[in-house]
Amino acid sequence: MATLVVVGAQWGDEGKGKVVHLLSEKADYIIRYQGGNNAGHTVVFNGQEFVLHLVPSGILEPGKKCIIGSGVVVDPQALVEEIRFLEGKGIKIEGRLFISDACHIILPYHRWMDQLRETQQGKRRIGTTRKGIGPAYADKVARVGIRMADFLSLRLFRELLERNLKEKAPLLRKVCKLSELRREILEKRKKQLPIIKDLVVDSAIMINRIVSQGRNVILESAQGTLLDVDYGSYPYVTSSNPVAGGACVGIGIGPTQIDRVLGVVKAYTTRVGEGPFPTELSNSIGKLLQEKGKEFGATTGRPRRCGWFDASIVRHAVRVNGLKSLVLTKLDVLDGIDPLKICVAYRYRGKLIREFPTGREIFKDCKPVYIELKGWKEKTKGIQKFNLLPQNAKRYLSKIESLVQAKVSIVSMGRSREETIVIDKDLIDFNF
Ligand code: GDP
Ligand code: IMO
Ligand code: MG
């Protein structure tokens, strides 16, 4: 009986959706704690592919209950579309999905502002998903945001909307007609409300009750540690705290309630959007990783930049999340690639830097220092026992463990739940 945080330990898209779906078999509740519909979590089961953006990945496991925590920014339109999509696939939502009344909402003007800022920044753009995430979190912190509880009351919603439109008018007038925008928001709200209103709960009360009852709970992060607004590769980050510490704030529990933190990493590195990426490969190996790994964004369809495993950034993630265990995904994508490289440090202006640096000017000019390991020819997909993995694959995993100072507890070699080796059985049994 325990509370487990599942966090991305690179730049997102590590395979959190698959891992949460796998672990949700023995969980009671699955709760998202930050981010919004910038996330794209893919779950493949029964031969079908599902991409979830807002709803926790546990919804695909029959009978499990899911909560969208207060740290998530919710675009009501995106939520309604996702609910319709899931119901269309025969997945029951009623009585299984709950949304915190303290979630801040994303409105069309947040999307406009996201796009405007990206366009104006030109070469310095972040490469956001353009879903309005940054502007919605900015409103929250500036104390002008609109929360789910406010959205339910027409009088209050109108009042807050008016105030926001007025404040943002000088910017918004450049891209749209305010009267039309206001009408569109109010008309859409009328259609969204009947679908959303019964799902809204005081989640801090609900979640604390669940945790004190000793239920098995998964706290699902979106994005990854290097996209964290405080601990990531700032400013090329998202606007929330995917790190494990964000889970307490994002759902309203205390740190004493977290029992274990699990980091998800890919066997190599990928990144979508702009920003420094020391191990990026702009050669045929990068192309191969992209094609074999099907590295295209689950939310925007953009090709993901690919490169070698970077132990310095994962060691940073181990540190700031307090990780002891990792799930290593996509090992199968490395089958047949020989030799393999792992970045163990950076060279910056002639100096050796072992750890991920905070300074943006430094990280941008960091050149990777690699060690080389022998690859393997055998197919790893379908292997069910750790001992049956090729010797060199085991060496690769063990090298990563010693470089990042955390244990690989689960290895994934395919998209479906069955294509997984669970080394630490206590993890999936919530026995910790
Ligand atoms: P998330 O955002 O962390 O949930 O990850 P995404 O769903 O955006 O991207 C991960 C992609 O890798 C998805 O298409 C998964 O189906 C796929 N995937 C996950 N684990 C494995 C694996 O072990 N091997 C392969 N080949 N694909 C995987
Ligand atoms: P999941 O949960 C990968 C990236 C964007 C951009 C930066 C800021 O699927 O791992 P934003 O729209 O959040 O303001 O964009 O963050 N980004 C992600 N990259 N996986 C994600 O989510 C991401 N969500 C945002 O590409 O670089
Ligand atoms: Mg993703």
Short mmCIF file of C-alpha atoms and ligand atoms in Angstrom, two decimals:
data_model
loop_
_atom_site.label_atom_id
_atom_site.label_comp_id
_atom_site.label_asym_id
_atom_site.label_seq_id
_atom_site.Cartn_x
_atom_site.Cartn_y
_atom_site.Cartn_z
CA MET A 1 0.00 0.00 0.00
CA ALA A 2 1.88 3.06 -1.14
CA THR A 3 2.24 6.30 -3.04
CA LEU A 4 4.57 6.24 -6.03
CA VAL A 5 5.69 9.19 -8.16
CA VAL A 6 6.55 8.42 -11.79
CA VAL A 7 8.73 11.14 -13.23
CA GLY A 8 10.46 11.73 -16.58
CA ALA A 9 14.24 11.93 -16.13
CA GLN A 10 15.19 13.50 -19.49
CA TRP A 11 13.43 15.98 -21.82
CA GLY A 12 10.03 14.24 -21.81
CA ASP A 13 8.63 11.41 -23.96
CA GLU A 14 10.61 8.83 -22.01
CA GLY A 15 7.68 6.38 -22.12
CA LYS A 16 5.85 7.49 -18.96
CA GLY A 17 2.49 6.53 -20.49
CA LYS A 18 3.57 2.92 -21.01
CA VAL A 19 5.10 2.71 -17.53
CA VAL A 20 2.08 4.22 -15.75
CA HIS A 21 -0.23 1.90 -17.67
CA LEU A 22 1.91 -1.09 -16.66
CA LEU A 23 1.97 -0.07 -12.99
CA SER A 24 -1.71 0.86 -12.93
CA GLU A 25 -2.67 -2.83 -12.92
CA LYS A 26 -2.16 -2.93 -9.15
CA ALA A 27 -2.93 0.73 -8.42
CA ASP A 28 -6.21 2.13 -7.15
CA TYR A 29 -5.79 5.76 -8.21
CA ILE A 30 -3.69 7.47 -10.88
CA ILE A 31 -3.24 11.23 -10.48
CA ARG A 32 -1.65 13.79 -12.84
CA TYR A 33 0.07 16.59 -10.95
CA GLN A 34 1.29 19.21 -13.44
CA GLY A 35 1.48 20.27 -17.08
CA GLY A 36 -1.48 20.33 -19.40
CA ASN A 37 -2.35 19.10 -22.86
CA ASN A 38 1.21 19.81 -23.97
CA ALA A 39 1.79 16.22 -22.81
CA GLY A 40 1.28 13.24 -25.09
CA HIS A 41 1.41 9.91 -23.28
CA THR A 42 1.17 6.90 -25.54
CA VAL A 43 -0.25 3.60 -24.37
CA VAL A 44 -0.39 0.62 -26.66
CA PHE A 45 -2.55 -2.31 -25.63
CA ASN A 46 -4.73 -4.92 -27.33
CA GLY A 47 -3.17 -3.77 -30.59
CA GLN A 48 -4.59 -0.26 -30.21
CA GLU A 49 -2.68 2.97 -29.69
CA PHE A 50 -3.99 5.65 -27.33
CA VAL A 51 -2.43 9.07 -26.87
CA LEU A 52 -3.50 10.80 -23.66
CA HIS A 53 -2.92 14.50 -23.11
CA LEU A 54 -4.75 15.43 -19.91
CA VAL A 55 -6.37 12.31 -18.56
CA PRO A 56 -4.01 10.08 -16.53
CA SER A 57 -2.81 6.98 -18.39
CA GLY A 58 -4.48 4.73 -15.77
CA ILE A 59 -7.89 5.43 -17.33
CA LEU A 60 -7.16 2.65 -19.83
CA GLU A 61 -7.01 0.07 -17.04
CA PRO A 62 -10.60 -0.97 -16.30
CA GLY A 63 -11.96 0.07 -12.92
CA LYS A 64 -9.12 2.37 -11.94
CA LYS A 65 -9.89 5.89 -10.79
CA CYS A 66 -8.08 8.94 -12.12
CA ILE A 67 -7.72 12.49 -10.88
CA ILE A 68 -6.47 15.61 -12.62
CA GLY A 69 -4.69 17.38 -9.76
CA SER A 70 -4.73 21.08 -8.97
CA GLY A 71 -1.25 21.62 -10.44
CA VAL A 72 -2.51 20.78 -13.95
CA VAL A 73 -3.64 23.55 -16.31
CA VAL A 74 -6.80 22.38 -18.05
CA ASP A 75 -8.02 23.52 -21.45
CA PRO A 76 -11.77 22.75 -21.14
CA GLN A 77 -12.09 22.20 -24.88
CA ALA A 78 -9.15 19.76 -24.97
CA LEU A 79 -10.59 17.95 -21.95
CA VAL A 80 -14.03 17.59 -23.53
CA GLU A 81 -12.47 16.28 -26.75
CA GLU A 82 -10.37 13.75 -24.85
CA ILE A 83 -13.37 12.53 -22.85
CA ARG A 84 -15.38 12.14 -26.08
CA PHE A 85 -12.50 10.29 -27.69
CA LEU A 86 -12.17 7.86 -24.76
CA GLU A 87 -15.93 7.29 -24.54
CA GLY A 88 -15.96 6.67 -28.27
CA LYS A 89 -13.48 3.86 -27.66
CA GLY A 90 -15.79 2.34 -25.04
CA ILE A 91 -13.83 3.61 -22.03
CA LYS A 92 -16.07 4.51 -19.12
CA ILE A 93 -15.41 7.94 -17.60
CA GLU A 94 -18.34 8.36 -15.23
CA GLY A 95 -17.34 7.72 -11.64
CA ARG A 96 -13.71 7.19 -12.70
CA LEU A 97 -12.41 10.64 -13.66
CA PHE A 98 -12.25 13.59 -11.28
CA ILE A 99 -10.86 17.09 -11.75
CA SER A 100 -9.59 19.38 -9.06
CA ASP A 101 -11.63 22.53 -8.52
CA ALA A 102 -8.33 24.39 -8.06
CA CYS A 103 -6.95 23.64 -11.56
CA HIS A 104 -6.30 26.77 -13.58
CA ILE A 105 -7.95 26.79 -16.96
CA ILE A 106 -6.46 27.53 -20.37
CA LEU A 107 -8.60 29.76 -22.58
CA PRO A 108 -8.13 30.56 -26.28
CA TYR A 109 -6.33 33.82 -25.45
CA HIS A 110 -3.59 31.82 -23.71
CA ARG A 111 -3.03 29.93 -26.95
CA TRP A 112 -2.94 33.17 -28.92
CA MET A 113 -0.41 34.63 -26.51
CA ASP A 114 1.75 31.50 -26.68
CA GLN A 115 1.80 31.74 -30.48
CA LEU A 116 2.42 35.45 -30.50
CA ARG A 117 5.36 35.19 -28.13
CA GLU A 118 6.89 32.33 -30.10
CA THR A 119 6.57 34.23 -33.37
CA GLN A 120 7.97 37.44 -31.89
CA GLN A 121 10.96 35.65 -30.36
CA GLY A 122 12.06 34.48 -33.81
CA LYS A 123 15.33 32.59 -33.48
CA ARG A 124 15.15 32.67 -29.68
CA ARG A 125 11.79 30.89 -29.59
CA ILE A 126 11.34 27.97 -27.18
CA GLY A 127 9.55 25.74 -29.63
CA THR A 128 6.52 25.34 -27.35
CA THR A 129 3.58 23.11 -28.17
CA ARG A 130 1.55 26.35 -28.59
CA LYS A 131 -1.17 25.02 -26.32
CA GLY A 132 -1.14 28.10 -24.10
CA ILE A 133 0.66 26.41 -21.21
CA GLY A 134 3.15 29.20 -20.40
CA PRO A 135 0.60 32.06 -20.47
CA ALA A 136 -1.87 30.07 -18.32
CA TYR A 137 0.76 29.34 -15.64
CA ALA A 138 1.90 32.98 -15.88
CA ASP A 139 -1.68 34.13 -15.10
CA LYS A 140 -1.82 31.70 -12.17
CA VAL A 141 1.34 33.11 -10.63
CA ALA A 142 0.30 36.69 -11.43
CA ARG A 143 -2.94 35.94 -9.52
CA VAL A 144 -5.22 36.73 -12.43
CA GLY A 145 -5.91 33.12 -13.44
CA ILE A 146 -9.33 31.50 -13.64
CA ARG A 147 -9.75 28.26 -11.72
CA MET A 148 -12.10 25.35 -12.36
CA ALA A 149 -14.24 26.44 -9.39
CA ASP A 150 -14.59 29.91 -10.99
CA PHE A 151 -15.39 28.39 -14.38
CA LEU A 152 -18.46 26.67 -12.89
CA SER A 153 -20.08 29.96 -11.87
CA LEU A 154 -21.29 31.99 -14.87
CA ARG A 155 -21.34 35.26 -12.96
CA LEU A 156 -17.82 34.91 -11.61
CA PHE A 157 -16.46 33.51 -14.85
CA ARG A 158 -17.83 36.43 -16.88
CA GLU A 159 -16.36 38.91 -14.42
CA LEU A 160 -12.89 37.33 -14.44
CA LEU A 161 -12.96 36.85 -18.20
CA GLU A 162 -13.80 40.52 -18.71
CA ARG A 163 -10.94 41.57 -16.47
CA ASN A 164 -8.50 39.34 -18.34
CA LEU A 165 -9.63 40.38 -21.80
CA LYS A 166 -9.25 44.02 -20.81
CA GLU A 167 -5.77 43.48 -19.46
CA LYS A 168 -4.61 41.51 -22.49
CA ALA A 169 -6.43 43.60 -25.10
CA PRO A 170 -3.37 45.53 -26.38
CA LEU A 171 -1.75 42.22 -27.35
CA LEU A 172 -4.82 40.29 -28.42
CA ARG A 173 -6.11 43.04 -30.72
CA LYS A 174 -3.16 42.31 -33.00
CA VAL A 175 -4.42 38.81 -33.73
CA CYS A 176 -8.16 38.62 -33.17
CA LYS A 177 -11.40 40.50 -32.61
CA LEU A 178 -12.08 40.70 -28.89
CA SER A 179 -15.86 40.67 -29.20
CA GLU A 180 -15.71 37.48 -31.26
CA LEU A 181 -13.24 35.90 -28.86
CA ARG A 182 -15.50 36.68 -25.87
CA ARG A 183 -18.54 35.25 -27.65
CA GLU A 184 -16.66 32.12 -28.66
CA ILE A 185 -15.42 31.50 -25.10
CA LEU A 186 -18.88 31.94 -23.56
CA GLU A 187 -20.63 29.82 -26.18
CA LYS A 188 -18.10 27.02 -25.86
CA ARG A 189 -18.36 27.13 -22.06
CA LYS A 190 -22.10 26.46 -22.35
CA LYS A 191 -21.37 23.22 -24.23
CA GLN A 192 -18.37 22.23 -22.10
CA LEU A 193 -20.00 22.73 -18.72
CA PRO A 194 -22.47 19.80 -18.76
CA ILE A 195 -19.61 17.42 -19.58
CA ILE A 196 -17.16 18.80 -17.03
CA LYS A 197 -19.17 20.02 -14.04
CA ASP A 198 -19.96 16.68 -12.40
CA LEU A 199 -16.30 15.65 -12.52
CA VAL A 200 -15.09 18.59 -10.45
CA VAL A 201 -14.12 17.82 -6.83
CA ASP A 202 -12.19 19.28 -3.94
CA SER A 203 -9.24 17.08 -4.79
CA ALA A 204 -7.03 17.85 -1.80
CA ILE A 205 -9.69 16.42 0.51
CA MET A 206 -10.33 13.47 -1.76
CA ILE A 207 -6.65 12.62 -2.29
CA ASN A 208 -5.70 12.90 1.36
CA ARG A 209 -8.55 10.55 2.22
CA ILE A 210 -7.37 8.05 -0.40
CA VAL A 211 -3.77 8.23 0.82
CA SER A 212 -4.73 7.87 4.48
CA GLN A 213 -6.79 4.79 3.59
CA GLY A 214 -3.53 3.24 2.38
CA ARG A 215 -4.57 2.91 -1.26
CA ASN A 216 -2.03 2.33 -4.02
CA VAL A 217 -1.59 5.65 -5.76
CA ILE A 218 0.48 6.64 -8.79
CA LEU A 219 1.35 10.29 -9.24
CA GLU A 220 1.98 10.73 -12.97
CA SER A 221 4.18 13.54 -14.19
CA ALA A 222 4.10 15.10 -17.62
CA GLN A 223 7.22 16.37 -19.42
CA GLY A 224 10.57 15.60 -17.78
CA THR A 225 13.18 16.90 -15.34
CA LEU A 226 15.16 18.80 -17.97
CA LEU A 227 11.94 20.63 -18.88
CA ASP A 228 11.31 21.66 -15.27
CA VAL A 229 10.99 25.44 -14.90
CA ASP A 230 13.43 25.44 -11.96
CA TYR A 231 15.74 22.48 -12.61
CA GLY A 232 15.63 22.13 -16.39
CA SER A 233 17.58 23.69 -19.24
CA TYR A 234 16.07 27.15 -18.61
CA PRO A 235 14.70 29.02 -20.53
CA TYR A 236 14.08 26.08 -22.89
CA VAL A 237 11.67 24.44 -20.48
CA THR A 238 7.97 24.19 -19.78
CA SER A 239 6.25 26.36 -17.16
CA SER A 240 5.63 23.83 -14.39
CA ASN A 241 7.53 21.51 -12.04
CA PRO A 242 7.60 17.96 -13.38
CA VAL A 243 10.18 16.99 -10.71
CA ALA A 244 8.98 14.72 -7.93
CA GLY A 245 8.77 17.63 -5.49
CA GLY A 246 6.11 19.10 -7.77
CA ALA A 247 3.86 16.15 -6.98
CA CYS A 248 3.20 17.33 -3.41
CA VAL A 249 2.30 20.84 -4.54
CA GLY A 250 0.40 19.61 -7.58
CA ILE A 251 -2.04 17.42 -5.68
CA GLY A 252 -1.99 18.82 -2.15
CA ILE A 253 -0.27 16.17 -0.05
CA GLY A 254 2.74 16.49 2.24
CA PRO A 255 6.22 15.08 1.46
CA THR A 256 5.76 12.49 4.23
CA GLN A 257 3.06 10.85 2.10
CA ILE A 258 5.37 9.94 -0.79
CA ASP A 259 6.80 6.44 -0.49
CA ARG A 260 8.85 6.03 -3.64
CA VAL A 261 9.94 7.88 -6.77
CA LEU A 262 10.55 6.12 -10.05
CA GLY A 263 12.41 7.81 -12.91
CA VAL A 264 11.70 6.92 -16.53
CA VAL A 265 14.60 7.20 -19.01
CA LYS A 266 15.08 6.26 -22.62
CA ALA A 267 18.10 4.14 -23.55
CA TYR A 268 19.20 7.18 -25.59
CA THR A 269 18.12 10.84 -25.51
CA THR A 270 15.46 12.80 -27.38
CA ARG A 271 14.19 16.34 -27.28
CA VAL A 272 11.35 18.18 -29.06
CA GLY A 273 11.52 21.93 -29.46
CA GLU A 274 14.49 24.26 -29.26
CA GLY A 275 17.36 24.48 -26.81
CA PRO A 276 20.80 22.97 -26.21
CA PHE A 277 21.22 19.23 -26.57
CA PRO A 278 24.90 18.25 -26.26
CA THR A 279 24.58 14.63 -27.42
CA GLU A 280 22.34 15.38 -30.41
CA LEU A 281 23.28 13.41 -33.53
CA SER A 282 22.74 15.11 -36.85
CA ASN A 283 24.05 12.07 -38.75
CA SER A 284 22.79 8.70 -39.96
CA ILE A 285 22.71 7.28 -36.39
CA GLY A 286 20.46 10.14 -35.28
CA LYS A 287 18.21 9.40 -38.26
CA LEU A 288 18.22 5.69 -37.43
CA LEU A 289 17.20 6.33 -33.80
CA GLN A 290 14.42 8.62 -35.02
CA GLU A 291 13.08 6.07 -37.51
CA LYS A 292 13.48 2.91 -35.40
CA GLY A 293 12.22 4.66 -32.28
CA LYS A 294 9.34 6.33 -34.19
CA GLU A 295 10.48 9.59 -32.62
CA PHE A 296 7.73 11.97 -33.65
CA GLY A 297 5.90 14.12 -31.09
CA ALA A 298 2.72 12.54 -29.72
CA THR A 299 1.14 16.00 -29.35
CA THR A 300 2.48 18.08 -32.22
CA GLY A 301 3.81 15.43 -34.63
CA ARG A 302 7.15 17.27 -34.77
CA PRO A 303 10.21 15.08 -35.35
CA ARG A 304 12.10 14.55 -32.09
CA ARG A 305 15.80 15.36 -32.07
CA CYS A 306 17.78 12.23 -31.16
CA GLY A 307 21.17 11.57 -29.60
CA TRP A 308 23.28 9.34 -27.35
CA PHE A 309 22.44 8.70 -23.69
CA ASP A 310 23.64 11.61 -21.56
CA ALA A 311 24.60 10.37 -18.09
CA SER A 312 25.22 13.90 -16.79
CA ILE A 313 21.63 15.01 -17.31
CA VAL A 314 20.21 11.78 -15.90
CA ARG A 315 22.51 12.04 -12.86
CA HIS A 316 21.10 15.53 -12.38
CA ALA A 317 17.58 14.04 -12.56
CA VAL A 318 18.54 11.34 -10.04
CA ARG A 319 19.72 14.11 -7.71
CA VAL A 320 16.81 16.54 -7.94
CA ASN A 321 14.14 13.83 -7.84
CA GLY A 322 15.76 11.65 -5.18
CA LEU A 323 15.67 8.66 -7.53
CA LYS A 324 16.85 5.23 -6.49
CA SER A 325 15.09 3.32 -9.26
CA LEU A 326 14.81 3.78 -12.99
CA VAL A 327 12.73 2.31 -15.77
CA LEU A 328 14.85 2.17 -18.90
CA THR A 329 12.72 2.19 -22.05
CA LYS A 330 13.40 1.60 -25.76
CA LEU A 331 16.39 -0.68 -25.29
CA ASP A 332 15.20 -2.51 -28.44
CA VAL A 333 15.87 0.61 -30.52
CA LEU A 334 19.61 0.16 -29.86
CA ASP A 335 19.64 -3.45 -31.18
CA GLY A 336 22.22 -3.70 -33.96
CA ILE A 337 23.91 -0.34 -33.31
CA ASP A 338 27.63 -0.83 -32.67
CA PRO A 339 29.51 0.81 -31.04
CA LEU A 340 27.26 2.66 -28.58
CA LYS A 341 28.28 5.88 -26.87
CA ILE A 342 27.39 7.36 -23.49
CA CYS A 343 28.16 10.95 -22.55
CA VAL A 344 29.88 10.96 -19.15
CA ALA A 345 30.90 14.63 -18.87
CA TYR A 346 31.18 17.81 -20.95
CA ARG A 347 34.07 19.83 -22.21
CA TYR A 348 33.49 23.56 -21.90
CA ARG A 349 36.21 25.95 -23.08
CA GLY A 350 38.92 23.39 -22.36
CA LYS A 351 37.56 22.53 -18.90
CA LEU A 352 35.95 19.23 -17.94
CA ILE A 353 32.47 19.56 -16.40
CA ARG A 354 30.95 16.40 -14.94
CA GLU A 355 27.58 17.77 -13.87
CA PHE A 356 24.73 19.47 -15.75
CA PRO A 357 25.44 23.21 -15.42
CA THR A 358 22.81 25.80 -14.49
CA GLY A 359 24.22 28.61 -16.62
CA ARG A 360 22.54 28.85 -20.04
CA GLU A 361 25.68 30.29 -21.62
CA ILE A 362 27.66 27.30 -20.36
CA PHE A 363 25.25 24.50 -21.27
CA LYS A 364 24.84 25.82 -24.81
CA ASP A 365 28.58 25.42 -25.44
CA CYS A 366 29.08 22.10 -23.66
CA LYS A 367 30.61 19.42 -25.88
CA PRO A 368 30.00 15.80 -24.90
CA VAL A 369 32.78 13.56 -23.61
CA TYR A 370 31.94 9.99 -24.57
CA ILE A 371 32.84 6.50 -23.54
CA GLU A 372 32.29 3.75 -26.07
CA LEU A 373 30.61 0.44 -25.39
CA LYS A 374 30.14 -2.57 -27.63
CA GLY A 375 26.65 -2.99 -29.04
CA TRP A 376 24.71 -6.24 -29.58
CA LYS A 377 23.30 -7.89 -32.68
CA GLU A 378 20.47 -9.90 -31.12
CA LYS A 379 16.85 -8.70 -31.00
CA THR A 380 15.89 -7.78 -27.44
CA LYS A 381 12.16 -7.36 -28.19
CA GLY A 382 10.21 -10.21 -26.65
CA ILE A 383 12.89 -11.25 -24.13
CA GLN A 384 11.15 -11.92 -20.82
CA LYS A 385 14.05 -12.57 -18.44
CA PHE A 386 16.91 -10.26 -17.53
CA ASN A 387 19.42 -13.11 -17.75
CA LEU A 388 18.45 -13.77 -21.36
CA LEU A 389 19.41 -10.25 -22.49
CA PRO A 390 22.57 -10.09 -24.65
CA GLN A 391 25.73 -9.73 -22.54
CA ASN A 392 26.53 -6.34 -24.04
CA ALA A 393 23.01 -5.06 -23.33
CA LYS A 394 23.47 -6.05 -19.68
CA ARG A 395 26.84 -4.26 -19.70
CA TYR A 396 25.17 -1.14 -21.16
CA LEU A 397 22.56 -1.15 -18.39
CA SER A 398 25.10 -1.75 -15.68
CA LYS A 399 27.29 1.09 -16.99
CA ILE A 400 24.31 3.45 -16.86
CA GLU A 401 23.53 2.35 -13.29
CA SER A 402 27.03 3.11 -12.10
CA LEU A 403 27.21 6.43 -13.95
CA VAL A 404 23.90 7.80 -12.71
CA GLN A 405 23.90 6.12 -9.30
CA ALA A 406 20.47 4.51 -9.51
CA LYS A 407 19.22 0.96 -10.14
CA VAL A 408 17.47 -0.07 -13.33
CA SER A 409 14.37 -1.73 -11.86
CA ILE A 410 12.38 -2.23 -15.07
CA VAL A 411 13.59 -2.59 -18.67
CA SER A 412 11.27 -1.97 -21.61
CA MET A 413 11.87 -3.39 -25.06
CA GLY A 414 8.70 -2.66 -26.96
CA ARG A 415 5.57 -0.54 -26.85
CA SER A 416 3.18 -2.95 -25.14
CA ARG A 417 3.03 -3.85 -21.48
CA GLU A 418 4.12 -7.44 -22.20
CA GLU A 419 7.40 -6.26 -23.71
CA THR A 420 8.90 -5.47 -20.34
CA ILE A 421 11.30 -7.10 -17.86
CA VAL A 422 10.47 -6.30 -14.26
CA ILE A 423 13.64 -6.73 -12.19
CA ASP A 424 12.25 -5.29 -8.97
CA LYS A 425 8.89 -7.05 -8.52
CA ASP A 426 8.13 -5.02 -5.37
CA LEU A 427 7.64 -2.01 -7.61
CA ILE A 428 4.68 -3.38 -9.52
CA ASP A 429 3.25 -4.88 -6.32
CA PHE A 430 3.49 -1.51 -4.53
CA ASN A 431 5.42 -3.31 -1.88
CA PHE A 432 7.60 -0.57 -0.49
P1 GDP B 1 5.63 9.83 -22.65
O1 GDP B 1 5.25 11.20 -23.04
O2 GDP B 1 6.75 9.79 -21.66
O3 GDP B 1 4.47 8.99 -22.20
O4 GDP B 1 6.20 9.14 -23.96
P2 GDP B 1 5.55 9.22 -25.45
O5 GDP B 1 4.32 8.38 -25.46
O6 GDP B 1 5.43 10.61 -25.88
O7 GDP B 1 6.73 8.60 -26.30
C1 GDP B 1 7.22 7.32 -26.06
C2 GDP B 1 7.01 6.47 -27.33
O8 GDP B 1 7.81 5.32 -27.24
C3 GDP B 1 5.59 5.98 -27.51
O9 GDP B 1 5.30 5.91 -28.88
C4 GDP B 1 5.63 4.58 -26.90
O10 GDP B 1 4.64 3.72 -27.46
C5 GDP B 1 7.00 4.13 -27.29
N1 GDP B 1 7.64 3.19 -26.37
C6 GDP B 1 7.59 3.14 -25.02
N2 GDP B 1 8.42 2.18 -24.55
C7 GDP B 1 9.00 1.60 -25.62
C8 GDP B 1 9.97 0.58 -25.79
O11 GDP B 1 10.49 0.00 -24.84
N3 GDP B 1 10.34 0.28 -27.08
C9 GDP B 1 9.83 0.93 -28.16
N4 GDP B 1 10.26 0.58 -29.37
N5 GDP B 1 8.90 1.90 -28.04
C10 GDP B 1 8.51 2.24 -26.79
P1 IMO B 2 5.32 14.51 -22.30
O1 IMO B 2 4.46 14.53 -21.05
C1 IMO B 2 8.39 16.47 -24.67
C2 IMO B 2 8.45 20.84 -24.62
C3 IMO B 2 8.09 21.61 -25.86
C4 IMO B 2 9.00 22.83 -25.70
C5 IMO B 2 8.93 23.08 -24.19
C6 IMO B 2 7.93 24.13 -23.77
O2 IMO B 2 4.66 13.88 -23.46
O3 IMO B 2 6.67 13.96 -21.99
P2 IMO B 2 5.27 24.15 -23.62
O4 IMO B 2 4.22 23.92 -24.65
O5 IMO B 2 5.21 23.20 -22.47
O6 IMO B 2 5.34 25.57 -23.16
O7 IMO B 2 6.67 23.88 -24.39
O8 IMO B 2 8.58 21.83 -23.60
N1 IMO B 2 7.43 19.88 -24.16
C7 IMO B 2 7.56 18.55 -24.23
N2 IMO B 2 8.54 17.80 -24.78
N3 IMO B 2 7.37 15.86 -24.04
C8 IMO B 2 6.39 16.61 -23.46
O9 IMO B 2 5.42 16.07 -22.69
C9 IMO B 2 6.44 18.01 -23.57
N4 IMO B 2 5.65 19.03 -23.16
C10 IMO B 2 6.28 20.16 -23.50
O10 IMO B 2 8.39 20.90 -27.02
O11 IMO B 2 10.31 22.48 -26.02
MG MG B 3 5.06 12.37 -24.76
#
